[in-house]
Amino acid sequence: MNQPKKLSLHWKILIAMVSGAAAGALLSAAGYAWLVTDYVKPVGSLFIRLISMVAVPLVLASLVVGVASMKDLKKLSRIGTKTFALYLATTAVAITIGLLIANLTGPGKGLDDSVKSQLRTEYSDVVKSKLSDQPQFSVTEQLLDIVPYNPFHSLATERGEMLQIVFFALFLGIALNRIPHEKAEPVVRFFDGLTDATIKIIELVMKAAPYGVFALIAAVIADFGFEILLPLGKYFFVVVAGLVLHVLIVYAPMIAFLSKLTVRKFFKAISEVQLLAFSSSSSAATLPLNMDVCQKKLGIKEEVTGFVLPLGATINMDGTALYQGVAAVFIAQVYGIPLHWSEQLTIILTATLASIGTAAVPGVGMIMLVIVLQSVHIPPEGIALIFGVDRVLDMLRTTVNVTGDAVVASVIATQENLFEENPDAKTI
Ligand code: ASP
């Protein structure tokens, strides 16, 4: 007897997304937004907590195993250098695209004075409180901070200090390679088991993804003031166009020419990762699924996914960087501050650094934008202007962030010949 064909997860998530949006819109139009906030939103928050729960142990465990399994230090430094270089280069290109498109289209020019002051007053309180949380930025401090005094503290903070965890894990992995095998082996096996178990947790939790996504999207739509989209429409679409352009002119060619995968196979496989990134606005929460999909669907070996992806989720944020480029130009245009090309170069540098330091959780990209603005003397209060549409842009830029990590993992796996036997890789 023919079994009815099961709907694949990404279709289920997509359906949940559309119906969540419809439910959120209908309920808030009927005056029942509170119903969504009180009863639906918590389901989304529960789902986010469940997928975030494994991020910290997974980053530590998979990086330790990833590095410890590269016995050859030369190979490790080769893969490490290539990974860093690709991450930095794609980020710099992303900001450049953002700057070019914002300069060409001028989304901040001609914004009505009344709209400007409305936006400023509407969000001035939230922005003030966000700015007062913002520590003074110093490159030296930032770099020193990467080395944790106590890695257990980094692991134990609420969302984990990822950059510090990555640093410790890399060192631990290298050290395990340099101590006698019989001592290193149980440690590596422990972390290896922990990696597999955390990924298994994600596979289980993902079964509930359609419900979680439904709730998350319904809550975003019920909270979102669509009126805001009108005055900020041009800015919004310039960011979206930049993100789409980055995927089309950077990622697609990288997959087509630098990896053994076809563009179609790649995007088909990672669609559920993208949907989860979009719904959760968090690269960290999406990391475990990204690792699972890259390994099982794209056939990339754990050696690569365990190293390249956690590193990428922590330091590689092309979508965030691109958005920061557009936002900086937009705010400068609204304030009537001309940006000389040397200042735009400063934006490329600071936004690259800022995106490395951006925590992979919702909304942090906008806070780090303050650093970019300050570097070119744009008043940081300017973020009030873009606050209203940031929630949705966060969803989109996070989608690009995780896609970039998977692209680099595919390229590195191809160059290092680290794919599982996967005879149909080019044929799908
Ligand atoms: N939410 C983004 C991420 O997790 C970071 C940001 O741009 O706010 O990738």
mmCIF file of C-alpha atoms in Angstrom, residues 65 205 210 248 283 288 310:
data_model
loop_
_atom_site.group_PDB
_atom_site.id
_atom_site.type_symbol
_atom_site.label_atom_id
_atom_site.label_comp_id
_atom_site.label_asym_id
_atom_site.label_seq_id
_atom_site.Cartn_x
_atom_site.Cartn_y
_atom_site.Cartn_z
ATOM 1 C CA VAL A 65 36.641 17.734 18.874
ATOM 2 C CA VAL A 205 13.314 19.799 19.585
ATOM 3 C CA PRO A 210 6.356 24.373 13.302
ATOM 4 C CA LEU A 248 23.120 36.451 -5.345
ATOM 5 C CA SER A 283 22.559 32.676 14.810
ATOM 6 C CA PRO A 288 23.016 23.313 16.111
ATOM 7 C CA PRO A 310 30.674 27.555 15.583
#
